[in-house]
PDB file of C-alpha atoms and ligand atoms in Angstrom:
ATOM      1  CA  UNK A   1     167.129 132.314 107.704  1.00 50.00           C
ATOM      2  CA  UNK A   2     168.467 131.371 104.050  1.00 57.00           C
ATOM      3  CA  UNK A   3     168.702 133.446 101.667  1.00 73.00           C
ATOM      4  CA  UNK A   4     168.733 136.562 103.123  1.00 83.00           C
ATOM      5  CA  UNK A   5     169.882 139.394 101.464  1.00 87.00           C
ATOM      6  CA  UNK A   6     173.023 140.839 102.605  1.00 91.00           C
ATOM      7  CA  UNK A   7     173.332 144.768 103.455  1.00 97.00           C
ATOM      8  CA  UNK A   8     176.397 147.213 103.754  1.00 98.00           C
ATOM      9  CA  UNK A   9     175.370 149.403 105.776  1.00 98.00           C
ATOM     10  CA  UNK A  10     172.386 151.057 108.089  1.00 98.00           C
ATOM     11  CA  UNK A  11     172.912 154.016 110.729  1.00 98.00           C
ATOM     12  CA  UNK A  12     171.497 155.052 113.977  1.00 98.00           C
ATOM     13  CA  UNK A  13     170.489 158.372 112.792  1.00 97.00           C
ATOM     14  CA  UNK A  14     168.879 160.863 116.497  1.00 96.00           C
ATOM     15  CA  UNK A  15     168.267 164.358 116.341  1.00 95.00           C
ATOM     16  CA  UNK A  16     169.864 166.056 119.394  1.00 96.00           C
ATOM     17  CA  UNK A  17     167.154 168.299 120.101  1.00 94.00           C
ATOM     18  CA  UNK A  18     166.030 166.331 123.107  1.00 94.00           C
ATOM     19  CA  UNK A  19     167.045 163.688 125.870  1.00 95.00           C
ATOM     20  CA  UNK A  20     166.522 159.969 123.836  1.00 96.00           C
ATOM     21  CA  UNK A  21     163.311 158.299 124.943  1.00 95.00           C
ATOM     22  CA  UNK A  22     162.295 154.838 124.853  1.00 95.00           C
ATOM     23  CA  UNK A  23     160.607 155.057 121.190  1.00 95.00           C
ATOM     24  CA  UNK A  24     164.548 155.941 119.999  1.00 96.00           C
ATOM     25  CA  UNK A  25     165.971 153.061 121.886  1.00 97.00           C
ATOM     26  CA  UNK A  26     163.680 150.614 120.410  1.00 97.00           C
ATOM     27  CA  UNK A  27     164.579 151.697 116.766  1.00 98.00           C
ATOM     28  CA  UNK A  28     168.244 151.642 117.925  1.00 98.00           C
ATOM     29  CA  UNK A  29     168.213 147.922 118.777  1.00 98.00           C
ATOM     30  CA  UNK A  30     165.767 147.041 115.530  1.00 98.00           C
ATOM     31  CA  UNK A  31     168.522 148.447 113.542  1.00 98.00           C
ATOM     32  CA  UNK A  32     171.327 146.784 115.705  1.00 98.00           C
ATOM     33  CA  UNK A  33     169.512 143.358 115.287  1.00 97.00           C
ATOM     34  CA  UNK A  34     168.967 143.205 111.529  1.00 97.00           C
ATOM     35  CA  UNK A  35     172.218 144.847 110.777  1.00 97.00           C
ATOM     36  CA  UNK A  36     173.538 141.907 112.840  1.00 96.00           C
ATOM     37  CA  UNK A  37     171.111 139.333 110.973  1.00 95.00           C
ATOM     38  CA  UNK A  38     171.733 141.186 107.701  1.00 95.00           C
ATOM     39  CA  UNK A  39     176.204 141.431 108.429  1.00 95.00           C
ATOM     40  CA  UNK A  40     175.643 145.263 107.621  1.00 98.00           C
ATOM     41  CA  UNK A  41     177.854 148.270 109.425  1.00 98.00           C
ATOM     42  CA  UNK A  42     175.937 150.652 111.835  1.00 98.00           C
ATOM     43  CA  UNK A  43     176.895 154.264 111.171  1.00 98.00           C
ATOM     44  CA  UNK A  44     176.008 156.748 114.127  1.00 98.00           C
ATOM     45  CA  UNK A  45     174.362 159.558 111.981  1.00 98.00           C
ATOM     46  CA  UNK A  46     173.534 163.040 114.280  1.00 98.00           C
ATOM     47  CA  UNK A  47     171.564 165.315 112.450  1.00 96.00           C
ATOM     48  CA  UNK A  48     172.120 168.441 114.073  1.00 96.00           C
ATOM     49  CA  UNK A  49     170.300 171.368 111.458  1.00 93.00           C
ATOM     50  CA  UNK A  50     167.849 172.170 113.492  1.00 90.00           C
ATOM     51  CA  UNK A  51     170.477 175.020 114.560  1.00 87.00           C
ATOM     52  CA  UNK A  52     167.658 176.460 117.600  1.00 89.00           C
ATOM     53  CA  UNK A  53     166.808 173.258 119.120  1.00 92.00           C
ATOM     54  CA  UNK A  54     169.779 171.705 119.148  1.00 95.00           C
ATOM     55  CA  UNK A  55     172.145 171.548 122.790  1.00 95.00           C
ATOM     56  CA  UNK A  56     175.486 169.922 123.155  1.00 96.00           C
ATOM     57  CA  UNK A  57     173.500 168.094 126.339  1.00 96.00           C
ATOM     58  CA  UNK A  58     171.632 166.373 123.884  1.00 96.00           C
ATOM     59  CA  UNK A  59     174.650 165.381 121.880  1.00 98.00           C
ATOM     60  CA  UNK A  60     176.233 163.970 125.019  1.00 98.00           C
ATOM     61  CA  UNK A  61     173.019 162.404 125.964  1.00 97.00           C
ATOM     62  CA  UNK A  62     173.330 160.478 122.829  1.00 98.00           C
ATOM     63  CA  UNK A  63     176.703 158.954 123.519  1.00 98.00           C
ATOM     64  CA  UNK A  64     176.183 158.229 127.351  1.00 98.00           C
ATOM     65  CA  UNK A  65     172.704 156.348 126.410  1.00 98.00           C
ATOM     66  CA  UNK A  66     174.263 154.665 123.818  1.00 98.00           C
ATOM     67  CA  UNK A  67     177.144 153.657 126.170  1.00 98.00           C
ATOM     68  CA  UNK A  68     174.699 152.873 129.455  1.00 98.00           C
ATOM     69  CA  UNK A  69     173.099 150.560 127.171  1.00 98.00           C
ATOM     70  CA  UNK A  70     176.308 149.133 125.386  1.00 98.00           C
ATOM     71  CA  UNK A  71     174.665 149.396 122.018  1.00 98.00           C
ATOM     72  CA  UNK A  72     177.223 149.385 119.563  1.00 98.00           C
ATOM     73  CA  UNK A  73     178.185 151.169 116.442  1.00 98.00           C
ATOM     74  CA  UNK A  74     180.954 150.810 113.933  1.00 98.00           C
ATOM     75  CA  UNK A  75     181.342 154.110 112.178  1.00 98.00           C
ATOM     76  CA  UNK A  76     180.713 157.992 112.935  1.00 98.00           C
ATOM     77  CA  UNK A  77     181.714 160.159 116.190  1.00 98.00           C
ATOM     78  CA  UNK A  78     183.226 158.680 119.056  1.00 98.00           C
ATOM     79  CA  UNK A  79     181.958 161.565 121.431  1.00 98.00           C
ATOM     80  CA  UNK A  80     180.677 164.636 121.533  1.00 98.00           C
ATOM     81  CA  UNK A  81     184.450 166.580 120.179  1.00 98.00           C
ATOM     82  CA  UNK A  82     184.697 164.328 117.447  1.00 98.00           C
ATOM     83  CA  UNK A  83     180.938 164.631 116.038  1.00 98.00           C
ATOM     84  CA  UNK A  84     181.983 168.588 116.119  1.00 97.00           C
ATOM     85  CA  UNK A  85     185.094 168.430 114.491  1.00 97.00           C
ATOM     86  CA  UNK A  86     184.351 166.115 112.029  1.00 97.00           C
ATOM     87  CA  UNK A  87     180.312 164.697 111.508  1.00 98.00           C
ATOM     88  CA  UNK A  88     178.696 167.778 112.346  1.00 98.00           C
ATOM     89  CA  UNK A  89     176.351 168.037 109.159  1.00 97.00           C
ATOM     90  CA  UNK A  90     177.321 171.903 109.287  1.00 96.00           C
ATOM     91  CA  UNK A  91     180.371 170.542 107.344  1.00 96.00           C
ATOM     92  CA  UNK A  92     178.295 168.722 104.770  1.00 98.00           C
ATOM     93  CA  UNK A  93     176.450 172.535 104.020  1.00 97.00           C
ATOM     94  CA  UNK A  94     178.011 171.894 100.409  1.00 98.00           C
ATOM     95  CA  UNK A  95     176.433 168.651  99.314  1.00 98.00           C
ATOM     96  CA  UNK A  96     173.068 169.660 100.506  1.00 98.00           C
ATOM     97  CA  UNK A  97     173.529 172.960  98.651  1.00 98.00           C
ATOM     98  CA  UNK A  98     174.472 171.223  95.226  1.00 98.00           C
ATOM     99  CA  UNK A  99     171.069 169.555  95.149  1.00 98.00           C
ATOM    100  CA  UNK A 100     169.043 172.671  96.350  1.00 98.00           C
ATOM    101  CA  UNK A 101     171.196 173.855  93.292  1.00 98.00           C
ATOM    102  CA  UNK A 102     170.485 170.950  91.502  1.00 97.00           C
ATOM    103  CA  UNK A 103     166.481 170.973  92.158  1.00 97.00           C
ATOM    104  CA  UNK A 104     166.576 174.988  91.447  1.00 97.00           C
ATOM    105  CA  UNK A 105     168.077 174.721  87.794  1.00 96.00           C
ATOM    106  CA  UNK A 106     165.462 172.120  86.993  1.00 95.00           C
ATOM    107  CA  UNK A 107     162.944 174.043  88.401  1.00 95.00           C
ATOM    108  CA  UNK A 108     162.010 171.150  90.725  1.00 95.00           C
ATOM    109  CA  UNK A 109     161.010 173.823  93.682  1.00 96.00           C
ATOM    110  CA  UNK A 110     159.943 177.574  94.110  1.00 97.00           C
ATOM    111  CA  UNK A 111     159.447 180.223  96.594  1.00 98.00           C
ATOM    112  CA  UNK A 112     157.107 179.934  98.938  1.00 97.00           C
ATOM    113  CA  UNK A 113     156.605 183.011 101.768  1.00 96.00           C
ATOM    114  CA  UNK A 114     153.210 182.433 103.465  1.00 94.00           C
ATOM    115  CA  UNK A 115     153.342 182.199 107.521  1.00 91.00           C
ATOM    116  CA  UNK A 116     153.272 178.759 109.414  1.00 87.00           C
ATOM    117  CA  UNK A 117     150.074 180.496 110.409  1.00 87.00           C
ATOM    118  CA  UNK A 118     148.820 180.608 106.740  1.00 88.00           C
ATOM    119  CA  UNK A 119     149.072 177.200 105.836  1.00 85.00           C
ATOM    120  CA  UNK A 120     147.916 175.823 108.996  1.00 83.00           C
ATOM    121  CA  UNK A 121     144.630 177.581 108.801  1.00 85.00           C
ATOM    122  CA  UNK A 122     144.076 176.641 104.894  1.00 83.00           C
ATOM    123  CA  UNK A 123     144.086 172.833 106.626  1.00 74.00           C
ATOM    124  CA  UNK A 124     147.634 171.304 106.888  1.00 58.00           C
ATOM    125  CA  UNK A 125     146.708 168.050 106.599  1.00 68.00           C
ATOM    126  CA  UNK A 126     145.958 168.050 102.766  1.00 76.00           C
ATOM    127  CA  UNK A 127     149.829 169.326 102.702  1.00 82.00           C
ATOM    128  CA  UNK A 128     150.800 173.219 100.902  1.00 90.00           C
ATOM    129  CA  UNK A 129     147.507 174.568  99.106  1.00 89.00           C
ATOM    130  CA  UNK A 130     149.793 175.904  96.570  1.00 90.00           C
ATOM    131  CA  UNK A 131     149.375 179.937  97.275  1.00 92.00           C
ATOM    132  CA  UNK A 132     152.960 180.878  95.774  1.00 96.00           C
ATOM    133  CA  UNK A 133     153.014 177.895  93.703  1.00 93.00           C
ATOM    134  CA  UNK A 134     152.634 180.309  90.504  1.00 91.00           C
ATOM    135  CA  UNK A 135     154.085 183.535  91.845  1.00 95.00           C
ATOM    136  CA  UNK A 136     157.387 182.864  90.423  1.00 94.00           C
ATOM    137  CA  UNK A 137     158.836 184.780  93.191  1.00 97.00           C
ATOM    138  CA  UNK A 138     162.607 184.492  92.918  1.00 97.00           C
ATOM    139  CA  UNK A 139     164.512 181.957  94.644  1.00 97.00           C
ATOM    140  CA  UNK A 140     166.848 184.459  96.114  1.00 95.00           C
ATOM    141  CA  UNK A 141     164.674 186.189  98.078  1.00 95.00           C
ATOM    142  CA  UNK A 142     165.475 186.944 101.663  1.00 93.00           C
ATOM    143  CA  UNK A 143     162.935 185.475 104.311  1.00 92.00           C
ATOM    144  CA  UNK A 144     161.720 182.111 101.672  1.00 97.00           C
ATOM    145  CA  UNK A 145     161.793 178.704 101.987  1.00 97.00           C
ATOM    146  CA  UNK A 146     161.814 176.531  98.922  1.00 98.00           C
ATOM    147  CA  UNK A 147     159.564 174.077  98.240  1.00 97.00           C
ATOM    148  CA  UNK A 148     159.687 170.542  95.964  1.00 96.00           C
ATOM    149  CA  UNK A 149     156.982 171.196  93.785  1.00 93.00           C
ATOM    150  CA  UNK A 150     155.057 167.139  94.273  1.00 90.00           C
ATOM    151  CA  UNK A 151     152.610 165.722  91.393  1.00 79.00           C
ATOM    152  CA  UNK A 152     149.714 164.275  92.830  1.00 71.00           C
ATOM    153  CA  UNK A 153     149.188 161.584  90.046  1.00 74.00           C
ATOM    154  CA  UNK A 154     152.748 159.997  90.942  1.00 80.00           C
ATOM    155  CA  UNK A 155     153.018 156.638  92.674  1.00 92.00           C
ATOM    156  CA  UNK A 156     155.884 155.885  94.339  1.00 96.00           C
ATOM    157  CA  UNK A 157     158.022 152.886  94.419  1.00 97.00           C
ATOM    158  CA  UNK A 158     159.183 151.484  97.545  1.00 98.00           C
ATOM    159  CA  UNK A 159     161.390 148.685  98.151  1.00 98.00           C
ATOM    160  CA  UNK A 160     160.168 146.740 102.031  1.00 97.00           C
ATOM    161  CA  UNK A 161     162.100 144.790 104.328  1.00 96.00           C
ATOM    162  CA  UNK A 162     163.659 142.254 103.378  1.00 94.00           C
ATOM    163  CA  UNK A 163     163.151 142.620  99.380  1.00 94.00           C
ATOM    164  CA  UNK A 164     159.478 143.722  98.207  1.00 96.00           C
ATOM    165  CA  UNK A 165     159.147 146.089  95.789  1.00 97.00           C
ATOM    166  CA  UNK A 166     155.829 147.963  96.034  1.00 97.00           C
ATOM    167  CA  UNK A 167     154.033 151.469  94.625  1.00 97.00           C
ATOM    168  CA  UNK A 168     151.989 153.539  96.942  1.00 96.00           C
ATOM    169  CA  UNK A 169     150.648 156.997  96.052  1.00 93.00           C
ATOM    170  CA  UNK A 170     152.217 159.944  97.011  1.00 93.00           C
ATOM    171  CA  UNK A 171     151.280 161.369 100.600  1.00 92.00           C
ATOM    172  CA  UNK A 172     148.732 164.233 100.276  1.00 89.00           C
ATOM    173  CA  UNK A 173     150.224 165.174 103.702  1.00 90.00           C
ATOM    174  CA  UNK A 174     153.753 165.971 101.422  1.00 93.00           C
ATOM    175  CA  UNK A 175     152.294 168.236  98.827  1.00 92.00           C
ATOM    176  CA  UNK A 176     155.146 170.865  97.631  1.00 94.00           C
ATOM    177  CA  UNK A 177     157.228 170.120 100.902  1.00 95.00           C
ATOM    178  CA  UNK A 178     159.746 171.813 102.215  1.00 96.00           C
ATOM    179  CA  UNK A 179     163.758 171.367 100.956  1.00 98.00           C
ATOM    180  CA  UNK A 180     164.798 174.221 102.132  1.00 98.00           C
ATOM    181  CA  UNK A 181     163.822 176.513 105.044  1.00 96.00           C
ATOM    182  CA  UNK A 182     163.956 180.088 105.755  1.00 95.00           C
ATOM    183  CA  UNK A 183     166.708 180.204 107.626  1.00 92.00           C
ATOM    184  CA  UNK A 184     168.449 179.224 104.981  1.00 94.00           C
ATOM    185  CA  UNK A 185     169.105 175.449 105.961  1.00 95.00           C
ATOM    186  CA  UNK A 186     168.745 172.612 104.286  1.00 97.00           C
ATOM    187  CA  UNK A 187     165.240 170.676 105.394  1.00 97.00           C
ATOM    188  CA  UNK A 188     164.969 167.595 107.175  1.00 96.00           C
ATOM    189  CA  UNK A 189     163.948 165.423 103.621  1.00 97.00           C
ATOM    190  CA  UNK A 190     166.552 166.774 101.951  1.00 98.00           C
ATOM    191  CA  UNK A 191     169.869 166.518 104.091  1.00 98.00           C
ATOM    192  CA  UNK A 192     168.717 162.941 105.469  1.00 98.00           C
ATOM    193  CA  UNK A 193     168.865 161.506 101.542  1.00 98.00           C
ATOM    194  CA  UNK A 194     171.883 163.468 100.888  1.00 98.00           C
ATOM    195  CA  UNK A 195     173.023 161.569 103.760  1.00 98.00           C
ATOM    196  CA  UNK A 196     172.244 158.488 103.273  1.00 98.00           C
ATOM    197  CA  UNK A 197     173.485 158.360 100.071  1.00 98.00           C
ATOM    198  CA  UNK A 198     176.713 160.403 100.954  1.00 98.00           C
ATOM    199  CA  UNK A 199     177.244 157.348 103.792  1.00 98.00           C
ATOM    200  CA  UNK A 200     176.436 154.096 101.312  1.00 98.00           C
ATOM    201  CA  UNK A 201     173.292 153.647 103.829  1.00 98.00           C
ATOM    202  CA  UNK A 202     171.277 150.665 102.062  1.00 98.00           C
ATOM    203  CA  UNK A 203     169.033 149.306 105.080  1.00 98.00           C
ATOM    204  CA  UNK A 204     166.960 152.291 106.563  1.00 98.00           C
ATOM    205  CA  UNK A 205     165.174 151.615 109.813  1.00 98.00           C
ATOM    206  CA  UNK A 206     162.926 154.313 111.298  1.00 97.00           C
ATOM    207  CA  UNK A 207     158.695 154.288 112.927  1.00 96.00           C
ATOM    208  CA  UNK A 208     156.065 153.968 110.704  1.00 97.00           C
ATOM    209  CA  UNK A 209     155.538 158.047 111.818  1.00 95.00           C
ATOM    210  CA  UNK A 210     158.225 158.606 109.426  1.00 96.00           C
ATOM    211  CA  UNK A 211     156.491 156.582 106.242  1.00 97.00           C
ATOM    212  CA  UNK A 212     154.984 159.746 103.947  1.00 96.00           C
ATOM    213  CA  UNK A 213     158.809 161.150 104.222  1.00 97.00           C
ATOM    214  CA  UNK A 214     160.336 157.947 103.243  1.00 98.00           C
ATOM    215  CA  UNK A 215     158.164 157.995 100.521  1.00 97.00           C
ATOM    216  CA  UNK A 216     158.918 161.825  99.650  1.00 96.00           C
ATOM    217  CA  UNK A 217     162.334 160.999  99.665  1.00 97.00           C
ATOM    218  CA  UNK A 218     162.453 158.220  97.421  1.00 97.00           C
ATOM    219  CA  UNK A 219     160.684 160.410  95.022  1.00 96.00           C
ATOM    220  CA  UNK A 220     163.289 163.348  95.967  1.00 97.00           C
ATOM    221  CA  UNK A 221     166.206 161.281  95.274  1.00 97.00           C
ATOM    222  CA  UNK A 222     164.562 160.185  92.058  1.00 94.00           C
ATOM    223  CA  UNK A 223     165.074 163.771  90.892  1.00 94.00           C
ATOM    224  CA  UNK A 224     168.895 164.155  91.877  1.00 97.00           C
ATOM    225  CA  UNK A 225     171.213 162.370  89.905  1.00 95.00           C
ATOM    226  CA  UNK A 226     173.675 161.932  92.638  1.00 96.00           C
ATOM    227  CA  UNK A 227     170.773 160.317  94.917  1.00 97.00           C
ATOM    228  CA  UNK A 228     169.842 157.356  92.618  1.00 96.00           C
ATOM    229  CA  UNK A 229     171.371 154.908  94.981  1.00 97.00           C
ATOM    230  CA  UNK A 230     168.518 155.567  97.367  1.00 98.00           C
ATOM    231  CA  UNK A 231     166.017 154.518  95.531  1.00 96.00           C
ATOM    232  CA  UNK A 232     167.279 150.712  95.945  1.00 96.00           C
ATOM    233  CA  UNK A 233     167.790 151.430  99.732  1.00 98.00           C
ATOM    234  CA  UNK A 234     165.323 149.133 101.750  1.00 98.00           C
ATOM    235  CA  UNK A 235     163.085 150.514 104.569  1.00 98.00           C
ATOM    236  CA  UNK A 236     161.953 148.655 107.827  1.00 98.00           C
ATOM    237  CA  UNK A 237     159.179 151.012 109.560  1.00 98.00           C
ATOM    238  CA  UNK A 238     158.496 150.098 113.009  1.00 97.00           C
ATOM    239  CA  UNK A 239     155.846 150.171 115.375  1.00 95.00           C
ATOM    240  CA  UNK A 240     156.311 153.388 117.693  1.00 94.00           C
ATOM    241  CA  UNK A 241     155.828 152.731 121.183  1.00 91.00           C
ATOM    242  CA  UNK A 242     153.327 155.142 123.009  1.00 81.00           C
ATOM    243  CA  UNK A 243     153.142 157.094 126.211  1.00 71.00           C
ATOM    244  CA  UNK A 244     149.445 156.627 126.916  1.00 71.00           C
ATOM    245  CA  UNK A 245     147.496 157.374 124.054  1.00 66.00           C
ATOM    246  CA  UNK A 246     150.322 159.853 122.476  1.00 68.00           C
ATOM    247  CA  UNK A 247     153.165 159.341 119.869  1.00 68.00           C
ATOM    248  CA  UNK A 248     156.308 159.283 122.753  1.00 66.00           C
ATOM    249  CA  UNK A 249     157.578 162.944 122.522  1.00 64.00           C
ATOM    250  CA  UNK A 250     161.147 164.735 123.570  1.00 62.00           C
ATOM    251  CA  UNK A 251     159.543 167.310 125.138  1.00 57.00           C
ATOM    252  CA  UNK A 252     157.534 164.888 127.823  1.00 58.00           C
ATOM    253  CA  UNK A 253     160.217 164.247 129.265  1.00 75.00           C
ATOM    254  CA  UNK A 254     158.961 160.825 131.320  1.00 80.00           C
ATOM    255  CA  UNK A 255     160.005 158.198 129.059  1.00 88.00           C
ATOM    256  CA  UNK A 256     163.628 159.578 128.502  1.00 94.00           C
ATOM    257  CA  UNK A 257     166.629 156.802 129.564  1.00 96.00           C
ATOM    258  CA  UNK A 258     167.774 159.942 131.467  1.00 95.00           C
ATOM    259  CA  UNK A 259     164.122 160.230 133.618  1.00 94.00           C
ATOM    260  CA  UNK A 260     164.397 156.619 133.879  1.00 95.00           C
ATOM    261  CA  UNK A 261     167.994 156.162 135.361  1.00 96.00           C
ATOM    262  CA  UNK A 262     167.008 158.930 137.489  1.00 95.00           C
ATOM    263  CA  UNK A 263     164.597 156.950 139.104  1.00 95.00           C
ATOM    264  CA  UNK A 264     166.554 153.683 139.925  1.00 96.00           C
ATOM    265  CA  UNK A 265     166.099 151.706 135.885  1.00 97.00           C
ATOM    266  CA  UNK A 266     168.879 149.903 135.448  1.00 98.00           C
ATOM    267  CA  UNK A 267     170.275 148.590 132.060  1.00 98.00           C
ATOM    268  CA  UNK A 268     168.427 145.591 132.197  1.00 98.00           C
ATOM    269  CA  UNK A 269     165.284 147.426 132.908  1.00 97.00           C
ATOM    270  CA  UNK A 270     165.328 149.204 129.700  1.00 97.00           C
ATOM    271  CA  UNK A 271     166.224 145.977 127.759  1.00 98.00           C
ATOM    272  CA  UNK A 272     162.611 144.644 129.681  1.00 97.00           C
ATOM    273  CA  UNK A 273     160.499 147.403 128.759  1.00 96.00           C
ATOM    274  CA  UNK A 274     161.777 147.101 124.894  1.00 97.00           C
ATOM    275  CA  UNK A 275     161.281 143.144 124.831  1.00 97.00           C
ATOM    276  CA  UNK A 276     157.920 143.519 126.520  1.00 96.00           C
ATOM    277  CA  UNK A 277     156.925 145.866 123.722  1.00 95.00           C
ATOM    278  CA  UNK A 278     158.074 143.441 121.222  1.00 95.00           C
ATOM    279  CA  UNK A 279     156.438 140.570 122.773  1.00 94.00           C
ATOM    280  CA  UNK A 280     159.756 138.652 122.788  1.00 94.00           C
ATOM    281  CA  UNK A 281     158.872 135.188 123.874  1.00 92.00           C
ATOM    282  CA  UNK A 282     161.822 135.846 127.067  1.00 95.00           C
ATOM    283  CA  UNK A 283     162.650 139.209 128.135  1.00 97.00           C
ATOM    284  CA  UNK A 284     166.227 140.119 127.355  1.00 98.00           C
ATOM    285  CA  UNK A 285     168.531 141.953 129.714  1.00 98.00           C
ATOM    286  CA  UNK A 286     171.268 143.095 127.555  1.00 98.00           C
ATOM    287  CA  UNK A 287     172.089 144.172 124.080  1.00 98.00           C
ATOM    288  CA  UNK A 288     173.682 140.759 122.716  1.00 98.00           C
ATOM    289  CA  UNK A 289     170.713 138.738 124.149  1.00 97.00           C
ATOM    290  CA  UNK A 290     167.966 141.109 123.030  1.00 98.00           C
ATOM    291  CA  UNK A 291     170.132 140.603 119.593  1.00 97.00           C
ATOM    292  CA  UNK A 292     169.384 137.246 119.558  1.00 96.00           C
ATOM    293  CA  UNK A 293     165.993 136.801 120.909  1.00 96.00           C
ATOM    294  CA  UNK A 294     165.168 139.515 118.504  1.00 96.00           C
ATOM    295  CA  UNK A 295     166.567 137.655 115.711  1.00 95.00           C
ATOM    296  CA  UNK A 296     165.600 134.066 116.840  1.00 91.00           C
ATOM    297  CA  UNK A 297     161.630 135.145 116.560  1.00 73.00           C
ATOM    298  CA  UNK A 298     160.035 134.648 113.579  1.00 58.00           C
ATOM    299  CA  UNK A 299     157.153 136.786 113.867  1.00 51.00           C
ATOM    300  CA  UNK A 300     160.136 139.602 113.440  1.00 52.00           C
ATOM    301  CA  UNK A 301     161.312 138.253 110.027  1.00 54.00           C
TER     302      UNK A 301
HETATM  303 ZN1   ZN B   1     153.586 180.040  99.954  1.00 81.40          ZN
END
């Protein structure tokens, strides 16, 4: 445990467009452990732009998960009224609109106003084929989303927990994503490194599902002046847990903390089914133990 390096800051960072499920708790207490191992802050970061999914029942779901299972955090909301009043990323509109600014007067993006429909059947998983790519069609018009024109030849570079500094291509699956969508919002890639960055967030934690966007990020922020300090954050991508043979989902419903409680699970129980997961050489039954089991295994380092 020498020579660690030291962090300021990570964040807890759900999406309230859903009850939390296991998979979320087990990133929550990976964070919580290494920002404990690593002296860092824990920011609770709700990123709420998904304007038609999101419920304030989520939102309180967040807090009374987070307080059933006494995980702590040191900055953000303290409940569902103060994440309105004063985290709701509604009020950060103008930092994510400087860089959409920003990325528009370099000509880092254009117009794009195919379907969903469109792309999916030109094969989705090679990313955007490109159709408005040349169009030039104006930024400003109504109905668009913008997207970051990618190069295919770039490699990123990546910085691993705790300190390894690697290259790795850039994800086909990314090609010309999306920055902004069509309702006029900011997109996921973009808000969550304006962010970061806006919150001094150096120690990223999320599931490996989310490793082509860290790397599209990285290469985002490379492009935004403002950003740069993301590209020395450091990213731990976790093993997702899985509900059968699937990637745990919101929408199932059978894994949330709220199913679970529903049927009799108790604190501790949650704590068991994390640990278990983890192969944690005892099974903790509370956040400070977990902490320290968590931390005290090496195969975690
Ligand atoms: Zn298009």
């Amino acid at each position: 445990m020498n020579n660690l390096p030291t962090f300021t800051k990570t964040r807890l960072a759900p999406t309230p467009s859903g009850y939390l499920h296991l998979g979320n708790i087990l990133s929550f207490l990976i964070t919580s452990a290494l920002a404990r191992r690593h002296q860092a802050k824990i920011l609770l970061r709700i990123d709420d732009l998904d304007r038609s999914r999101v419920k304030d029942a989520f939102i309180d779901d967040i807090f009374e998960t987070l307080h059933f299972l006494e995980i702590p955090w040191d900055e953000g909301p303290k409940d569902t009224a103060d994440f309105k009043s004063n985290f709701s990323q509604v009020q950060r509109m103008d930092l994510y609109e400087n860089a959409l600014k920003e990325l528009a007067e370099k000509n880092a993006c254009f117009a794009c106003v195919c379907s969903r429909k469109k792309i999916v059947e030109s094969g989705k998983s090679k990313g955007y084929p490109g159709f408005c790519k040349r169009l030039h069609i104006p930024l400003s018009r109504k109905g668009c989303c913008w997207r970051y024109g990618t190069s295919r030849e770039k490699s990123v570079p990546i910085i691993i927990y705790p300190d390894q500094l690697v290259n790795s291509d850039f994800p086909v699956g990314m090609k010309d994503y999306v920055v902004r969508k069509k309702d006029g919002y900011p997109a996921y890639q973009l808000s969550s490194v304006v962010d970061d960055v806006h919150f001094g967030i150096d120690l990223i934690v999320r599931g490996v599902d989310l490793w082509d966007s860290t790397l599209a990020q990285i290469d985002l922020a490379s492009n935004l002046p403002d950003c740069q300090p993301f590209q020395s954050a450091v990213f731990f991508h976790h093993q997702l847990m899985k509900d059968g043979e699937h990637k745990m989902a919101k929408s199932s419903g059978s894994t949330s903390i709220q199913f679970l409680r529903k049927n009799g699970a108790k604190k501790a129980d949650i704590y068991r089914e994390i640990s278990k997961f983890l192969n944690l050489p005892t099974l903790a039954t509370s956040h400070d133990q977990f902490i320290e089991l968590y931390n005290r295994d090496a195969s975690q380092q």
